[in-house]
Amino acid sequence: MISNTLGFNDALAALIERTESAIDQHLPSADTRPTRIHQAMRYSMQIGGKRLRPALLIAAAEGLGRNDADPMPAAVAIECLHTYSLIHDDLPTIDNSDLRRGKPTSHIQFDEPTALLAGDALLNFSYELLSQSYGTPAELGLALIRDLAIAGGSQKLIGGQMEDVLGEKQCLILSPDDLDFIHRNKTAAMIQAALIIGCRLGGADDSELQQAEKLGLALGMAFQVIDDILDATQSTENLGKPAGLDAEREKTTYISMHGLNAARDAAERFSDKARRISNDLFGEASFVLLLVEHMRKRLS
C-alpha cells in the first residue's frame, strides 16, 4: 500500500515498479512459441502507456482494502487492453505513428501484420488473465471481465475512437456533444474501468461502485481537457513531447471548440468534482487525490 507521506511522483513510481514486475510475471515469455508474437506483445507493453490505469486500479483496491484479492493480475489485464488500443491507433490506417514514447511503434519495430496480431493477442490475454486469476468466487471474475469488456467495447473505448477517426477524416463535423462523447469514451472510459475494477477488488458496495464510475468520468475529463490545454500552451521542452500537434493537425479539441478560458474553467470544474468524490471514497490522503493535485499544478 502507498504511504500517505509520499508525494505524487514517488507514489506513482512505487505503483509503476509493482506493475512492471507483474507484467513480466504474467505475460507469456518472449521465447514462447510463436516467439515473434510474444516478443511483439512484450515490446509493445514496454513502450506503451504511463501505467496510470494500473496505478489507479491498485490504489483503489488498496484504498478500500476490505478484501484480500490481489489487484496485480487485474492491473496487468487493464494495461494489456490499453496497450492493444495503442498498437492499433499507431497503425498507418489510423494515426500512422512511427514513434511511441521515443521508441519505434510496434508496426515499425516488427511489421504491420505482427503489430495487428500482437494487439489482438493482448486484448484476448486481458480476459484470459482475469478469468484465471479471479475464479473464486466466480461472481467476482465474471464481474471484472464484464467491467473491462464494457469499457473496451463499441459503445465506450472503440466507439470513442470511431467518432474521433470520423472527425479527423472530416467525415463528421464534430459538435460539442460529439466531442464530449469522444472524451467520455476514448479517454475516460478506461480510467473509469480502472477505478471500478479496483474498488470491486477492494470490496466496494454498489453505491461505492457508482461513485467510482463518477470519479473516473470526472478524472478522465479533467485529464483530457488539461492535456488539450498543455498541448496548446506549453513548449515541446516543457511537455517532453512535440507541442502544438493538435493545431497542426487541425484536430478538434476542447480549446478549438470552446476557447482557452472555457477549457481552463472546465478543467477546474472536473478536477474539483474528482477531488470531492475521491475524498468520500478514499479519504483525504490517497493516490487519486495526489493525481488530481498534480494535474492541476501542471496548469499553473
mmCIF file of N, CA and C in Angstrom, residues 168-272:
data_model
loop_
_atom_site.group_PDB
_atom_site.id
_atom_site.type_symbol
_atom_site.label_atom_id
_atom_site.label_comp_id
_atom_site.label_asym_id
_atom_site.label_seq_id
_atom_site.Cartn_x
_atom_site.Cartn_y
_atom_site.Cartn_z
ATOM 1 N N GLU A 168 -11.475 13.317 -37.507
ATOM 2 C CA GLU A 168 -10.184 13.657 -38.096
ATOM 3 C C GLU A 168 -10.212 13.539 -39.614
ATOM 4 N N LYS A 169 -10.973 12.585 -40.128
ATOM 5 C CA LYS A 169 -11.067 12.411 -41.577
ATOM 6 C C LYS A 169 -12.148 13.313 -42.179
ATOM 7 N N GLN A 170 -12.735 14.161 -41.304
ATOM 8 C CA GLN A 170 -13.763 15.123 -41.723
ATOM 9 C C GLN A 170 -14.979 14.437 -42.346
ATOM 10 N N CYS A 171 -15.214 13.185 -41.918
ATOM 11 C CA CYS A 171 -16.449 12.501 -42.289
ATOM 12 C C CYS A 171 -17.583 12.935 -41.360
ATOM 13 N N LEU A 172 -17.208 13.561 -40.251
ATOM 14 C CA LEU A 172 -18.175 14.009 -39.257
ATOM 15 C C LEU A 172 -17.742 15.380 -38.758
ATOM 16 N N ILE A 173 -18.608 16.372 -38.892
ATOM 17 C CA ILE A 173 -18.343 17.697 -38.341
ATOM 18 C C ILE A 173 -18.708 17.645 -36.861
ATOM 19 N N LEU A 174 -17.706 17.689 -36.011
ATOM 20 C CA LEU A 174 -17.933 17.441 -34.598
ATOM 21 C C LEU A 174 -18.696 18.582 -33.939
ATOM 22 N N SER A 175 -19.744 18.215 -33.226
ATOM 23 C CA SER A 175 -20.494 19.145 -32.393
ATOM 24 C C SER A 175 -19.946 19.055 -30.968
ATOM 25 N N PRO A 176 -20.332 19.976 -30.067
ATOM 26 C CA PRO A 176 -19.918 19.833 -28.664
ATOM 27 C C PRO A 176 -20.308 18.485 -28.077
ATOM 28 N N ASP A 177 -21.479 17.973 -28.435
ATOM 29 C CA ASP A 177 -21.905 16.660 -27.943
ATOM 30 C C ASP A 177 -21.012 15.554 -28.473
ATOM 31 N N ASP A 178 -20.595 15.655 -29.739
ATOM 32 C CA ASP A 178 -19.703 14.652 -30.318
ATOM 33 C C ASP A 178 -18.353 14.653 -29.608
ATOM 34 N N LEU A 179 -17.811 15.835 -29.366
ATOM 35 C CA LEU A 179 -16.515 15.939 -28.693
ATOM 36 C C LEU A 179 -16.611 15.380 -27.274
ATOM 37 N N ASP A 180 -17.712 15.678 -26.599
ATOM 38 C CA ASP A 180 -17.930 15.139 -25.260
ATOM 39 C C ASP A 180 -17.996 13.614 -25.305
ATOM 40 N N PHE A 181 -18.668 13.062 -26.317
ATOM 41 C CA PHE A 181 -18.763 11.601 -26.472
ATOM 42 C C PHE A 181 -17.369 10.993 -26.633
ATOM 43 N N ILE A 182 -16.539 11.628 -27.464
ATOM 44 C CA ILE A 182 -15.185 11.117 -27.704
ATOM 45 C C ILE A 182 -14.371 11.124 -26.411
ATOM 46 N N HIS A 183 -14.395 12.241 -25.688
ATOM 47 C CA HIS A 183 -13.615 12.335 -24.461
ATOM 48 C C HIS A 183 -14.118 11.359 -23.395
ATOM 49 N N ARG A 184 -15.448 11.249 -23.273
ATOM 50 C CA ARG A 184 -16.011 10.351 -22.265
ATOM 51 C C ARG A 184 -15.627 8.889 -22.529
ATOM 52 N N ASN A 185 -15.496 8.550 -23.794
ATOM 53 C CA ASN A 185 -15.324 7.131 -24.124
ATOM 54 C C ASN A 185 -13.908 6.760 -24.547
ATOM 55 N N LYS A 186 -13.254 7.614 -25.321
ATOM 56 C CA LYS A 186 -11.887 7.287 -25.723
ATOM 57 C C LYS A 186 -10.912 7.461 -24.572
ATOM 58 N N THR A 187 -11.146 8.449 -23.708
ATOM 59 C CA THR A 187 -10.229 8.732 -22.597
ATOM 60 C C THR A 187 -10.774 8.258 -21.258
ATOM 61 N N ALA A 188 -11.970 8.704 -20.906
ATOM 62 C CA ALA A 188 -12.457 8.498 -19.538
ATOM 63 C C ALA A 188 -12.897 7.067 -19.256
ATOM 64 N N ALA A 189 -13.367 6.338 -20.257
ATOM 65 C CA ALA A 189 -13.941 5.013 -20.010
ATOM 66 C C ALA A 189 -12.942 4.056 -19.370
ATOM 67 N N MET A 190 -11.688 4.081 -19.815
ATOM 68 C CA MET A 190 -10.701 3.168 -19.254
ATOM 69 C C MET A 190 -10.241 3.607 -17.871
ATOM 70 N N ILE A 191 -10.268 4.905 -17.604
ATOM 71 C CA ILE A 191 -9.971 5.383 -16.257
ATOM 72 C C ILE A 191 -11.103 4.984 -15.308
ATOM 73 N N GLN A 192 -12.342 5.084 -15.794
ATOM 74 C CA GLN A 192 -13.478 4.589 -15.015
ATOM 75 C C GLN A 192 -13.323 3.107 -14.717
ATOM 76 N N ALA A 193 -12.950 2.333 -15.728
ATOM 77 C CA ALA A 193 -12.800 0.888 -15.544
ATOM 78 C C ALA A 193 -11.735 0.579 -14.506
ATOM 79 N N ALA A 194 -10.627 1.310 -14.534
ATOM 80 C CA ALA A 194 -9.561 1.070 -13.563
ATOM 81 C C ALA A 194 -10.068 1.273 -12.143
ATOM 82 N N LEU A 195 -10.828 2.353 -11.931
ATOM 83 C CA LEU A 195 -11.330 2.642 -10.588
ATOM 84 C C LEU A 195 -12.437 1.678 -10.173
ATOM 85 N N ILE A 196 -13.318 1.338 -11.099
ATOM 86 C CA ILE A 196 -14.397 0.394 -10.784
ATOM 87 C C ILE A 196 -13.821 -0.976 -10.441
ATOM 88 N N ILE A 197 -12.909 -1.468 -11.276
ATOM 89 C CA ILE A 197 -12.307 -2.782 -11.028
ATOM 90 C C ILE A 197 -11.525 -2.765 -9.717
ATOM 91 N N GLY A 198 -10.760 -1.689 -9.495
ATOM 92 C CA GLY A 198 -10.008 -1.601 -8.254
ATOM 93 C C GLY A 198 -10.921 -1.581 -7.038
ATOM 94 N N CYS A 199 -11.976 -0.790 -7.102
ATOM 95 C CA CYS A 199 -12.920 -0.732 -5.973
ATOM 96 C C CYS A 199 -13.632 -2.069 -5.783
ATOM 97 N N ARG A 200 -13.964 -2.731 -6.886
ATOM 98 C CA ARG A 200 -14.615 -4.044 -6.761
ATOM 99 C C ARG A 200 -13.687 -5.030 -6.052
ATOM 100 N N LEU A 201 -12.406 -5.009 -6.410
ATOM 101 C CA LEU A 201 -11.437 -5.879 -5.745
ATOM 102 C C LEU A 201 -11.242 -5.481 -4.289
ATOM 103 N N GLY A 202 -11.452 -4.198 -3.991
ATOM 104 C CA GLY A 202 -11.302 -3.724 -2.611
ATOM 105 C C GLY A 202 -12.517 -3.935 -1.741
ATOM 106 N N GLY A 203 -13.580 -4.531 -2.311
ATOM 107 C CA GLY A 203 -14.768 -4.841 -1.521
ATOM 108 C C GLY A 203 -15.839 -3.777 -1.534
ATOM 109 N N ALA A 204 -15.884 -2.955 -2.583
ATOM 110 C CA ALA A 204 -16.862 -1.879 -2.649
ATOM 111 C C ALA A 204 -18.284 -2.410 -2.753
ATOM 112 N N ASP A 205 -19.233 -1.661 -2.186
ATOM 113 C CA ASP A 205 -20.647 -1.987 -2.379
ATOM 114 C C ASP A 205 -21.149 -1.255 -3.633
ATOM 115 N N ASP A 206 -22.421 -1.464 -3.973
ATOM 116 C CA ASP A 206 -22.958 -0.895 -5.217
ATOM 117 C C ASP A 206 -22.874 0.629 -5.230
ATOM 118 N N SER A 207 -23.146 1.256 -4.092
ATOM 119 C CA SER A 207 -23.087 2.713 -4.022
ATOM 120 C C SER A 207 -21.667 3.206 -4.273
ATOM 121 N N GLU A 208 -20.695 2.526 -3.721
ATOM 122 C CA GLU A 208 -19.298 2.921 -3.920
ATOM 123 C C GLU A 208 -18.842 2.688 -5.351
ATOM 124 N N LEU A 209 -19.354 1.640 -5.988
ATOM 125 C CA LEU A 209 -19.031 1.405 -7.393
ATOM 126 C C LEU A 209 -19.595 2.520 -8.272
ATOM 127 N N GLN A 210 -20.770 3.005 -7.925
ATOM 128 C CA GLN A 210 -21.339 4.133 -8.662
ATOM 129 C C GLN A 210 -20.504 5.394 -8.461
ATOM 130 N N GLN A 211 -19.995 5.581 -7.266
ATOM 131 C CA GLN A 211 -19.118 6.717 -7.005
ATOM 132 C C GLN A 211 -17.807 6.590 -7.779
ATOM 133 N N ALA A 212 -17.286 5.362 -7.858
ATOM 134 C CA ALA A 212 -16.055 5.131 -8.619
ATOM 135 C C ALA A 212 -16.260 5.459 -10.093
ATOM 136 N N GLU A 213 -17.433 5.127 -10.616
ATOM 137 C CA GLU A 213 -17.744 5.444 -12.012
ATOM 138 C C GLU A 213 -17.767 6.954 -12.228
ATOM 139 N N LYS A 214 -18.400 7.691 -11.311
ATOM 140 C CA LYS A 214 -18.446 9.149 -11.418
ATOM 141 C C LYS A 214 -17.058 9.763 -11.262
ATOM 142 N N LEU A 215 -16.273 9.203 -10.349
ATOM 143 C CA LEU A 215 -14.910 9.687 -10.145
ATOM 144 C C LEU A 215 -14.071 9.489 -11.408
ATOM 145 N N GLY A 216 -14.198 8.316 -12.023
ATOM 146 C CA GLY A 216 -13.434 8.041 -13.235
ATOM 147 C C GLY A 216 -13.798 8.972 -14.371
ATOM 148 N N LEU A 217 -15.085 9.309 -14.480
ATOM 149 C CA LEU A 217 -15.511 10.229 -15.528
ATOM 150 C C LEU A 217 -14.929 11.621 -15.288
ATOM 151 N N ALA A 218 -15.045 12.120 -14.056
ATOM 152 C CA ALA A 218 -14.511 13.452 -13.751
ATOM 153 C C ALA A 218 -13.003 13.497 -13.947
ATOM 154 N N LEU A 219 -12.312 12.452 -13.499
ATOM 155 C CA LEU A 219 -10.858 12.402 -13.619
ATOM 156 C C LEU A 219 -10.441 12.298 -15.085
ATOM 157 N N GLY A 220 -11.141 11.458 -15.842
ATOM 158 C CA GLY A 220 -10.817 11.299 -17.251
ATOM 159 C C GLY A 220 -11.052 12.563 -18.051
ATOM 160 N N MET A 221 -12.142 13.260 -17.777
ATOM 161 C CA MET A 221 -12.426 14.501 -18.487
ATOM 162 C C MET A 221 -11.417 15.581 -18.120
ATOM 163 N N ALA A 222 -11.056 15.659 -16.845
ATOM 164 C CA ALA A 222 -10.032 16.624 -16.430
ATOM 165 C C ALA A 222 -8.708 16.316 -17.120
ATOM 166 N N PHE A 223 -8.355 15.054 -17.166
ATOM 167 C CA PHE A 223 -7.106 14.621 -17.805
ATOM 168 C C PHE A 223 -7.072 15.049 -19.268
ATOM 169 N N GLN A 224 -8.174 14.840 -19.994
ATOM 170 C CA GLN A 224 -8.210 15.154 -21.417
ATOM 171 C C GLN A 224 -8.185 16.662 -21.660
ATOM 172 N N VAL A 225 -8.979 17.410 -20.911
ATOM 173 C CA VAL A 225 -9.027 18.856 -21.113
ATOM 174 C C VAL A 225 -7.680 19.490 -20.767
ATOM 175 N N ILE A 226 -7.064 19.038 -19.682
ATOM 176 C CA ILE A 226 -5.749 19.559 -19.306
ATOM 177 C C ILE A 226 -4.713 19.216 -20.373
ATOM 178 N N ASP A 227 -4.786 18.019 -20.926
ATOM 179 C CA ASP A 227 -3.871 17.632 -21.996
ATOM 180 C C ASP A 227 -4.037 18.550 -23.207
ATOM 181 N N ASP A 228 -5.285 18.881 -23.540
ATOM 182 C CA ASP A 228 -5.547 19.808 -24.652
ATOM 183 C C ASP A 228 -4.941 21.182 -24.368
ATOM 184 N N ILE A 229 -5.098 21.647 -23.131
ATOM 185 C CA ILE A 229 -4.576 22.964 -22.765
ATOM 186 C C ILE A 229 -3.053 22.988 -22.850
ATOM 187 N N LEU A 230 -2.422 21.951 -22.307
ATOM 188 C CA LEU A 230 -0.962 21.906 -22.317
ATOM 189 C C LEU A 230 -0.409 21.828 -23.734
ATOM 190 N N ASP A 231 -1.077 21.081 -24.598
ATOM 191 C CA ASP A 231 -0.622 20.975 -25.992
ATOM 192 C C ASP A 231 -0.644 22.341 -26.670
ATOM 193 N N ALA A 232 -1.611 23.164 -26.278
ATOM 194 C CA ALA A 232 -1.763 24.467 -26.923
ATOM 195 C C ALA A 232 -0.918 25.557 -26.283
ATOM 196 N N THR A 233 -0.484 25.366 -25.034
ATOM 197 C CA THR A 233 0.142 26.476 -24.308
ATOM 198 C C THR A 233 1.581 26.216 -23.879
ATOM 199 N N GLN A 234 2.025 24.966 -23.895
ATOM 200 C CA GLN A 234 3.362 24.649 -23.404
ATOM 201 C C GLN A 234 4.327 24.369 -24.558
ATOM 202 N N SER A 235 5.607 24.477 -24.263
ATOM 203 C CA SER A 235 6.637 24.190 -25.261
ATOM 204 C C SER A 235 6.934 22.701 -25.301
ATOM 205 N N THR A 236 7.562 22.288 -26.393
ATOM 206 C CA THR A 236 7.981 20.894 -26.516
ATOM 207 C C THR A 236 8.934 20.527 -25.381
ATOM 208 N N GLU A 237 9.811 21.458 -25.005
ATOM 209 C CA GLU A 237 10.769 21.199 -23.924
ATOM 210 C C GLU A 237 10.049 20.933 -22.612
ATOM 211 N N ASN A 238 9.040 21.731 -22.310
ATOM 212 C CA ASN A 238 8.309 21.554 -21.050
ATOM 213 C C ASN A 238 7.467 20.291 -21.040
ATOM 214 N N LEU A 239 6.872 19.960 -22.189
ATOM 215 C CA LEU A 239 5.992 18.795 -22.264
ATOM 216 C C LEU A 239 6.766 17.482 -22.337
ATOM 217 N N GLY A 240 7.965 17.526 -22.908
ATOM 218 C CA GLY A 240 8.707 16.287 -23.135
ATOM 219 C C GLY A 240 8.206 15.516 -24.334
ATOM 220 N N LYS A 241 7.374 16.147 -25.152
ATOM 221 C CA LYS A 241 6.856 15.566 -26.385
ATOM 222 C C LYS A 241 6.505 16.727 -27.314
ATOM 223 N N PRO A 242 6.333 16.480 -28.609
ATOM 224 C CA PRO A 242 6.037 17.582 -29.529
ATOM 225 C C PRO A 242 4.784 18.336 -29.116
ATOM 226 N N ALA A 243 4.905 19.659 -29.010
ATOM 227 C CA ALA A 243 3.767 20.504 -28.648
ATOM 228 C C ALA A 243 3.099 21.037 -29.908
ATOM 229 N N GLY A 244 1.849 21.463 -29.772
ATOM 230 C CA GLY A 244 1.136 22.082 -30.872
ATOM 231 C C GLY A 244 0.650 21.133 -31.949
ATOM 232 N N LEU A 245 0.657 19.814 -31.659
ATOM 233 C CA LEU A 245 0.251 18.848 -32.685
ATOM 234 C C LEU A 245 -1.235 18.952 -32.999
ATOM 235 N N ASP A 246 -2.046 19.274 -31.990
ATOM 236 C CA ASP A 246 -3.486 19.365 -32.231
ATOM 237 C C ASP A 246 -3.798 20.443 -33.261
ATOM 238 N N ALA A 247 -3.187 21.616 -33.090
ATOM 239 C CA ALA A 247 -3.423 22.713 -34.039
ATOM 240 C C ALA A 247 -2.839 22.380 -35.404
ATOM 241 N N GLU A 248 -1.663 21.756 -35.407
ATOM 242 C CA GLU A 248 -1.014 21.401 -36.674
ATOM 243 C C GLU A 248 -1.881 20.451 -37.488
ATOM 244 N N ARG A 249 -2.526 19.528 -36.798
ATOM 245 C CA ARG A 249 -3.377 18.540 -37.474
ATOM 246 C C ARG A 249 -4.814 19.024 -37.635
ATOM 247 N N GLU A 250 -5.079 20.245 -37.196
ATOM 248 C CA GLU A 250 -6.427 20.817 -37.231
ATOM 249 C C GLU A 250 -7.426 19.914 -36.510
ATOM 250 N N LYS A 251 -6.975 19.378 -35.403
ATOM 251 C CA LYS A 251 -7.794 18.474 -34.607
ATOM 252 C C LYS A 251 -8.774 19.267 -33.749
ATOM 253 N N THR A 252 -10.004 18.798 -33.697
ATOM 254 C CA THR A 252 -10.999 19.441 -32.835
ATOM 255 C C THR A 252 -10.713 19.079 -31.386
ATOM 256 N N THR A 253 -10.516 20.090 -30.557
ATOM 257 C CA THR A 253 -10.241 19.892 -29.143
ATOM 258 C C THR A 253 -11.194 20.750 -28.326
ATOM 259 N N TYR A 254 -11.107 20.604 -27.020
ATOM 260 C CA TYR A 254 -11.945 21.427 -26.143
ATOM 261 C C TYR A 254 -11.621 22.904 -26.354
ATOM 262 N N ILE A 255 -10.351 23.208 -26.602
ATOM 263 C CA ILE A 255 -9.944 24.601 -26.798
ATOM 264 C C ILE A 255 -10.447 25.145 -28.127
ATOM 265 N N SER A 256 -10.252 24.379 -29.200
ATOM 266 C CA SER A 256 -10.682 24.875 -30.507
ATOM 267 C C SER A 256 -12.189 25.063 -30.574
ATOM 268 N N MET A 257 -12.926 24.295 -29.773
ATOM 269 C CA MET A 257 -14.385 24.399 -29.800
ATOM 270 C C MET A 257 -14.915 25.431 -28.812
ATOM 271 N N HIS A 258 -14.294 25.516 -27.633
ATOM 272 C CA HIS A 258 -14.854 26.361 -26.565
ATOM 273 C C HIS A 258 -13.967 27.548 -26.185
ATOM 274 N N GLY A 259 -12.689 27.518 -26.582
ATOM 275 C CA GLY A 259 -11.780 28.586 -26.196
ATOM 276 C C GLY A 259 -10.964 28.224 -24.968
ATOM 277 N N LEU A 260 -9.814 28.890 -24.799
ATOM 278 C CA LEU A 260 -8.878 28.551 -23.721
ATOM 279 C C LEU A 260 -9.469 28.832 -22.341
ATOM 280 N N ASN A 261 -10.131 29.963 -22.167
ATOM 281 C CA ASN A 261 -10.683 30.284 -20.849
ATOM 282 C C ASN A 261 -11.741 29.276 -20.414
ATOM 283 N N ALA A 262 -12.599 28.896 -21.341
ATOM 284 C CA ALA A 262 -13.624 27.896 -21.019
ATOM 285 C C ALA A 262 -12.988 26.545 -20.716
ATOM 286 N N ALA A 263 -11.900 26.231 -21.422
ATOM 287 C CA ALA A 263 -11.197 24.970 -21.163
ATOM 288 C C ALA A 263 -10.603 24.971 -19.757
ATOM 289 N N ARG A 264 -10.011 26.092 -19.362
ATOM 290 C CA ARG A 264 -9.459 26.171 -18.001
ATOM 291 C C ARG A 264 -10.558 26.048 -16.950
ATOM 292 N N ASP A 265 -11.694 26.688 -17.193
ATOM 293 C CA ASP A 265 -12.824 26.574 -16.266
ATOM 294 C C ASP A 265 -13.301 25.122 -16.163
ATOM 295 N N ALA A 266 -13.364 24.446 -17.305
ATOM 296 C CA ALA A 266 -13.808 23.050 -17.311
ATOM 297 C C ALA A 266 -12.822 22.160 -16.560
ATOM 298 N N ALA A 267 -11.528 22.400 -16.772
ATOM 299 C CA ALA A 267 -10.513 21.614 -16.069
ATOM 300 C C ALA A 267 -10.650 21.770 -14.559
ATOM 301 N N GLU A 268 -10.892 23.006 -14.105
ATOM 302 C CA GLU A 268 -11.088 23.237 -12.673
ATOM 303 C C GLU A 268 -12.358 22.551 -12.179
ATOM 304 N N ARG A 269 -13.409 22.624 -12.963
ATOM 305 C CA ARG A 269 -14.688 22.024 -12.564
ATOM 306 C C ARG A 269 -14.563 20.499 -12.445
ATOM 307 N N PHE A 270 -13.968 19.871 -13.447
ATOM 308 C CA PHE A 270 -13.800 18.414 -13.400
ATOM 309 C C PHE A 270 -12.865 18.010 -12.268
ATOM 310 N N SER A 271 -11.797 18.774 -12.066
ATOM 311 C CA SER A 271 -10.840 18.459 -11.001
ATOM 312 C C SER A 271 -11.485 18.576 -9.628
ATOM 313 N N ASP A 272 -12.283 19.619 -9.426
ATOM 314 C CA ASP A 272 -12.970 19.791 -8.138
ATOM 315 C C ASP A 272 -13.915 18.630 -7.857
#
